[in-house]
Amino acid sequence: MKVAVFSTKSYDQKYFEKHAGMHNHKFSFFETALKKDTVGLTEGFNCVCAFVNDQIDKVVMQALAKNGIKLIALRCAGYNNVDLKAAKKNGITIVRVPAYSPEAVAEHALALILTLNRKTHKAYNRVREGNFSLNNLIGFNLSGKTVGVIGTGKIGAKCSRILVGFGCRVIAFDIIKSKELIDLGVEYLPLDEVFKEADILSLHCPLNQDTKHMINGRSIGLMKNGVMIINTSRGALIDTVDVIKGLTEKKVGFLGIDVYEQEENLFFEDLSEHIIQDDLILRLNSFPNVLITSHQAYFTTEAMDEITTTTLENITAFEKNNELKNEIK
Ligand code: NAI
């Protein structure tokens, strides 16, 4: 197929080139995101390969259909950025990569927890400047703490296992309970109880109407003073204004985020020579107890291999009219 690959960096291209040999597709790589202003680039292609921050709404979907696009191959698991109704209406099939190294994301959540707690990012800078003082570097033992995992699917389950290994009490909320995790000692509780009891909260549920802004003024009000909130799932699970208020009032003790509500205007780009116009991220960055990474939780060699091979297999299956096991319906 003729595939227009959007939101690509040199590392994406490298992995496509590594795995493309087995397949017979022609790729054009665009650095720009797919959105209303760039959808014109898809003329002459029959497949689009998109990523987490490409905005495939109704208008874009109509334009894609008009340009002859038959397939959108998402190289990610989440699809909250795609208008599925519009896809159906316009006869466009959507496939995704449902699972790629859930360990990568779970391990990154742990990296955020451990870094915020033990302040290794600050110690690294200090020691390099000849400052060997321990002032303000004190942390706490993770062992024995209660961690609330919200969403115990593939990533939440891996995270729970790691936390049990650290000696934590893991409490969880999910609309579906996992017997395997219950056998491991994970306790499922109502959502508000998880908010109330957790020393650390780690979010691993998808973004949808039920979960949007689940971390808000009300839920923060239920939490322990000094709670640590970790979000490696989707930015809009957290109401950014409310969490900033929680941090300012010292109710929220730590915030570690790999995703951010308005990330599509910032993440994956080097903006170090630009004036950043997003006042909320600047405010978040000003807190000493906030750690932000720019959607890198998935970014391991294992995950990149899996994302690329599954995407290529999805496109080939569509081309050959084979069963589409990763279709979003
Ligand atoms: P999954 O589909 O295996 O698990 C999601 C879990 O959330 C399921 O068990 C589901 O029952 C549960 N859930 C659904 N609605 C819920 C609700 N209202 N409250 C609580 N739980 C609910 O998905 P997976 O692979 O574990 O991914 C989780 C999320 O992680 C994805 O939705 C995606 O947004 C994010 N993600 C982030 C990445 C990153 O690089 N930061 C990379 C990959 C995924």
XYZ file of C-alpha atoms and ligand atoms in Angstrom:
373
model
C 0.000 0.000 0.000
C 1.037 3.634 -0.319
C 1.388 4.781 3.256
C 1.656 8.368 4.522
C 3.327 8.153 7.936
C 2.612 11.202 10.132
C 4.285 12.618 13.264
C 7.523 10.836 12.439
C 10.946 11.397 13.931
C 14.206 9.904 12.700
C 13.845 7.058 15.217
C 10.424 6.056 13.784
C 11.853 5.919 10.275
C 14.793 3.836 11.520
C 12.445 1.157 12.909
C 10.271 1.144 9.756
C 13.385 0.664 7.626
C 14.571 -2.132 9.930
C 11.324 -4.145 9.595
C 9.862 -3.097 6.207
C 11.751 -5.727 4.195
C 9.173 -8.488 4.690
C 6.352 -6.277 3.432
C 5.643 -4.651 0.120
C 4.549 -1.120 0.994
C 5.736 2.308 -0.072
C 6.230 4.759 2.783
C 6.428 8.548 2.820
C 7.440 10.034 6.157
C 6.037 13.378 7.306
C 7.328 15.093 10.428
C 4.158 17.103 10.798
C 1.152 15.856 12.743
C -1.983 14.850 10.874
C -4.632 17.558 11.345
C -6.983 19.768 9.367
C -4.126 21.878 7.960
C -2.005 18.914 6.842
C -4.583 16.392 5.647
C -3.974 17.601 2.074
C -0.654 15.720 2.159
C -2.557 12.416 2.017
C -3.570 12.844 -1.624
C -2.284 9.920 -3.699
C -2.024 7.539 -0.703
C -4.441 4.789 0.352
C -3.228 4.351 3.939
C -2.331 6.730 6.742
C -0.137 5.734 9.681
C -0.808 7.983 12.675
C 0.377 8.463 16.255
C -1.018 9.584 19.629
C -1.316 13.314 19.004
C -2.613 13.275 15.421
C -6.071 14.835 15.500
C -8.320 12.652 13.367
C -11.676 14.317 13.915
C -14.760 14.424 11.693
C -13.378 17.075 9.315
C -10.041 15.275 8.906
C -11.831 11.946 8.416
C -13.991 13.375 5.619
C -10.924 14.830 3.912
C -9.067 11.500 4.247
C -11.975 9.659 2.612
C -12.077 12.226 -0.190
C -8.354 11.640 -0.797
C -8.895 7.881 -1.119
C -7.634 6.747 2.291
C -9.029 3.304 3.140
C -7.004 2.444 6.227
C -5.695 4.314 9.267
C -2.980 2.290 10.991
C -2.412 3.727 14.454
C 1.021 2.961 15.842
C -0.266 3.229 19.394
C -2.780 1.557 21.720
C -4.999 4.506 22.713
C -7.446 5.908 20.132
C -9.154 8.775 21.988
C -7.843 11.108 19.242
C -9.820 9.335 16.490
C -13.506 9.949 15.661
C -14.614 6.339 15.240
C -18.166 7.255 14.174
C -16.811 9.447 11.389
C -14.468 6.635 10.312
C -17.383 4.211 9.979
C -19.478 6.755 8.114
C -16.631 7.389 5.659
C -15.781 3.710 5.154
C -12.311 3.984 6.707
C -10.943 1.009 8.658
C -8.911 1.685 11.817
C -6.289 -0.681 13.180
C -3.995 -0.177 16.161
C -1.236 -1.784 18.189
C -3.205 -2.981 21.224
C -0.249 -4.161 23.259
C 3.390 -3.364 22.973
C 5.582 -3.980 25.896
C 3.290 -3.011 28.790
C 6.462 -3.501 30.855
C 7.925 -0.367 29.233
C 5.123 1.869 30.522
C 4.855 0.158 33.921
C 8.617 0.484 34.456
C 8.483 4.172 33.523
C 5.720 4.728 36.098
C 8.099 3.206 38.662
C 10.918 5.436 37.410
C 8.712 8.488 38.070
C 7.793 7.222 41.553
C 11.390 6.474 42.513
C 12.807 9.671 41.031
C 10.249 11.924 42.741
C 10.732 10.060 46.008
C 14.535 9.708 46.132
C 15.255 12.848 44.067
C 17.959 11.231 41.979
C 17.433 13.885 39.273
C 18.412 16.581 41.766
C 21.266 14.578 43.273
C 22.725 13.997 39.772
C 22.914 17.740 39.080
C 24.191 18.568 42.555
C 27.046 16.080 42.562
C 28.158 17.129 39.074
C 28.518 20.653 40.426
C 30.567 19.489 43.402
C 27.667 19.813 45.857
C 27.673 16.690 48.028
C 25.125 17.958 50.579
C 22.059 15.836 51.439
C 19.855 18.776 52.416
C 16.283 18.308 51.155
C 17.082 15.000 49.451
C 15.271 12.901 52.044
C 12.822 10.340 50.645
C 10.642 7.578 52.084
C 10.687 3.780 51.934
C 8.430 2.517 49.169
C 8.143 -0.788 50.998
C 5.034 -0.798 53.184
C 3.318 2.093 51.393
C -0.193 1.780 49.953
C -0.305 2.292 46.200
C -3.610 2.769 44.375
C -3.590 1.453 40.811
C -6.495 2.738 38.713
C -6.994 0.501 35.686
C -5.525 -2.973 36.033
C -5.334 -3.954 32.360
C -2.058 -4.886 30.696
C 0.010 -1.973 32.041
C -1.737 -1.637 35.418
C -1.228 -5.377 36.022
C 2.519 -5.162 35.295
C 2.782 -2.109 37.534
C 0.921 -3.907 40.354
C 3.318 -6.872 40.124
C 6.368 -4.611 40.356
C 4.864 -2.753 43.328
C 4.071 -6.016 45.143
C 7.730 -6.910 44.565
C 8.731 -3.663 46.287
C 6.710 -4.706 49.355
C 3.834 -2.266 48.766
C 0.199 -2.850 49.652
C -1.528 -2.544 46.281
C -5.164 -1.424 46.194
C -6.947 -1.060 42.881
C -10.005 0.117 41.029
C -11.143 -1.213 37.657
C -14.531 -1.892 36.126
C -13.274 -5.470 35.593
C -11.433 -7.270 38.392
C -8.467 -9.497 37.602
C -8.451 -12.826 39.440
C -4.754 -13.145 38.779
C -4.090 -9.877 40.624
C -6.426 -10.803 43.485
C -4.413 -14.035 43.853
C -1.277 -11.878 43.970
C -2.712 -9.943 46.915
C -4.097 -6.884 45.129
C -7.245 -5.568 46.882
C -10.017 -4.102 44.705
C -11.858 -1.220 46.396
C -14.437 1.368 45.308
C -12.747 4.282 43.528
C -13.260 6.794 46.343
C -11.728 4.338 48.851
C -8.666 4.039 46.621
C -8.405 7.838 46.562
C -8.717 7.955 50.370
C -6.276 5.188 51.276
C -3.443 5.539 48.762
C -0.075 7.123 49.552
C 0.670 6.908 45.829
C -1.817 6.768 42.941
C -0.862 5.441 39.515
C -3.296 5.914 36.613
C -3.544 3.173 33.968
C -7.111 3.393 32.647
C -8.051 4.687 29.192
C -9.343 8.194 28.590
C -13.085 8.191 27.989
C -16.203 10.035 29.157
C -16.146 8.228 32.524
C -12.476 8.827 33.246
C -11.904 12.373 31.907
C -10.723 14.608 34.790
C -11.103 11.779 37.330
C -8.350 13.589 39.233
C -10.127 16.829 40.073
C -10.834 19.076 43.058
C -13.313 16.595 44.521
C -11.115 13.508 44.269
C -8.013 15.414 45.412
C -10.053 16.522 48.450
C -10.497 12.840 49.397
C -6.787 12.019 49.141
C -4.177 11.860 51.900
C -2.146 14.989 52.522
C 1.093 14.698 50.566
C -0.249 12.084 48.114
C 1.892 11.240 45.081
C -0.004 11.139 41.758
C 1.526 9.402 38.738
C -0.023 9.555 35.266
C 1.455 7.591 32.369
C -1.923 7.019 30.710
C -3.555 10.062 29.070
C -3.227 13.710 30.085
C -6.926 14.528 30.391
C -7.395 12.009 33.222
C -6.145 14.912 35.349
C -7.779 18.331 35.565
C -4.579 20.360 35.315
C -5.973 23.506 36.970
C -7.238 21.482 39.947
C -3.966 19.584 40.390
C -2.037 22.873 40.333
C -4.342 24.099 43.122
C -3.681 20.856 45.030
C 0.078 21.364 44.651
C -0.116 25.026 45.672
C -2.100 24.092 48.791
C 0.449 21.297 49.534
C -2.341 18.693 49.468
C -0.626 16.980 46.536
C 2.919 16.174 47.655
C 4.304 14.918 44.349
C 3.148 14.795 40.737
C 4.808 12.669 38.055
C 3.333 12.894 34.577
C 4.378 11.424 31.249
C 1.237 12.764 29.584
C -0.390 16.193 29.693
C -3.783 17.510 28.656
C -2.424 19.953 26.055
C 0.595 17.863 25.074
C -0.071 17.905 21.330
C 1.275 21.478 21.179
C 4.483 20.613 23.052
C 5.552 17.016 23.343
C 8.019 15.302 21.007
C 9.408 18.706 19.866
C 12.551 20.618 20.838
C 11.087 23.978 21.899
C 14.122 25.089 23.873
C 14.586 28.202 21.698
C 10.877 29.106 21.644
C 8.710 31.116 24.016
C 6.334 28.524 25.427
C 2.792 29.878 25.343
C 1.242 27.260 27.631
C 1.093 28.864 31.087
C -0.148 25.698 32.801
C 2.892 23.597 31.866
C 5.157 26.476 32.891
C 3.415 26.606 36.277
C 3.736 22.816 36.653
C 7.422 23.057 35.773
C 7.925 25.630 38.536
C 7.111 23.169 41.352
C 10.110 21.381 42.904
C 7.947 18.269 43.470
C 6.683 17.859 39.899
C 8.426 15.659 37.349
C 7.339 15.780 33.713
C 8.503 13.527 30.889
C 7.195 14.025 27.365
C 5.269 10.835 26.581
C 8.335 8.610 26.637
C 6.980 5.789 28.814
C 6.572 3.526 25.774
C 9.983 4.401 24.364
C 12.137 1.272 24.647
C 13.793 -0.705 21.861
C 11.515 -3.667 22.589
C 8.372 -1.530 22.327
C 9.544 0.185 19.113
C 10.203 -3.224 17.513
C 6.731 -4.425 18.511
C 4.955 -1.230 17.431
C 6.582 -1.294 14.008
C 6.163 -5.004 13.283
C 2.506 -5.028 14.401
C 1.753 -1.886 12.343
C 3.311 -3.450 9.247
C 1.401 -6.707 9.810
C -1.852 -4.744 10.253
C -1.330 -2.939 6.928
C -0.404 -6.143 5.096
C -3.435 -7.995 6.526
C -5.711 -5.206 5.264
C -4.074 -5.231 1.830
C -4.429 -9.020 1.515
C -7.995 -8.993 2.846
C -6.938 -11.224 5.747
C -8.536 -11.186 9.181
C -7.872 -7.844 10.938
C -7.220 -8.929 14.509
C -6.304 -5.412 15.653
C -9.240 -3.559 14.112
C -11.055 -0.986 16.289
C -14.760 -1.438 15.722
P -5.809 -2.045 28.774
O -6.975 -1.891 27.865
O -5.076 -3.349 28.823
O -6.244 -1.680 30.278
C -7.064 -0.620 30.610
C -7.818 -1.016 31.861
O -8.600 0.108 32.281
C -8.795 -2.180 31.635
O -8.598 -3.183 32.622
C -10.170 -1.533 31.761
O -11.161 -2.398 32.309
C -9.857 -0.384 32.714
N -10.873 0.649 32.711
C -11.721 1.023 31.704
N -12.535 1.998 32.129
C -12.200 2.241 33.419
C -12.686 3.127 34.401
N -13.707 3.947 34.142
N -12.093 3.135 35.610
C -11.069 2.280 35.900
N -10.578 1.396 35.007
C -11.131 1.387 33.787
O -4.827 -0.857 28.395
P -3.259 -0.748 28.706
O -2.491 -1.348 27.581
O -2.990 -1.210 30.076
O -3.059 0.841 28.617
C -3.587 1.740 29.593
C -3.462 3.145 29.071
O -2.074 3.492 29.022
C -3.948 3.329 27.612
O -5.314 3.663 27.598
C -3.094 4.435 27.088
O -3.847 5.635 27.201
C -1.895 4.487 28.034
N -0.615 4.267 27.367
C 0.380 5.200 27.563
C 1.624 5.044 26.973
C 2.749 6.022 27.204
O 3.780 5.963 26.510
N 2.658 6.914 28.172
C 1.883 3.897 26.078
C 0.793 2.944 25.984
C -0.421 3.146 26.600
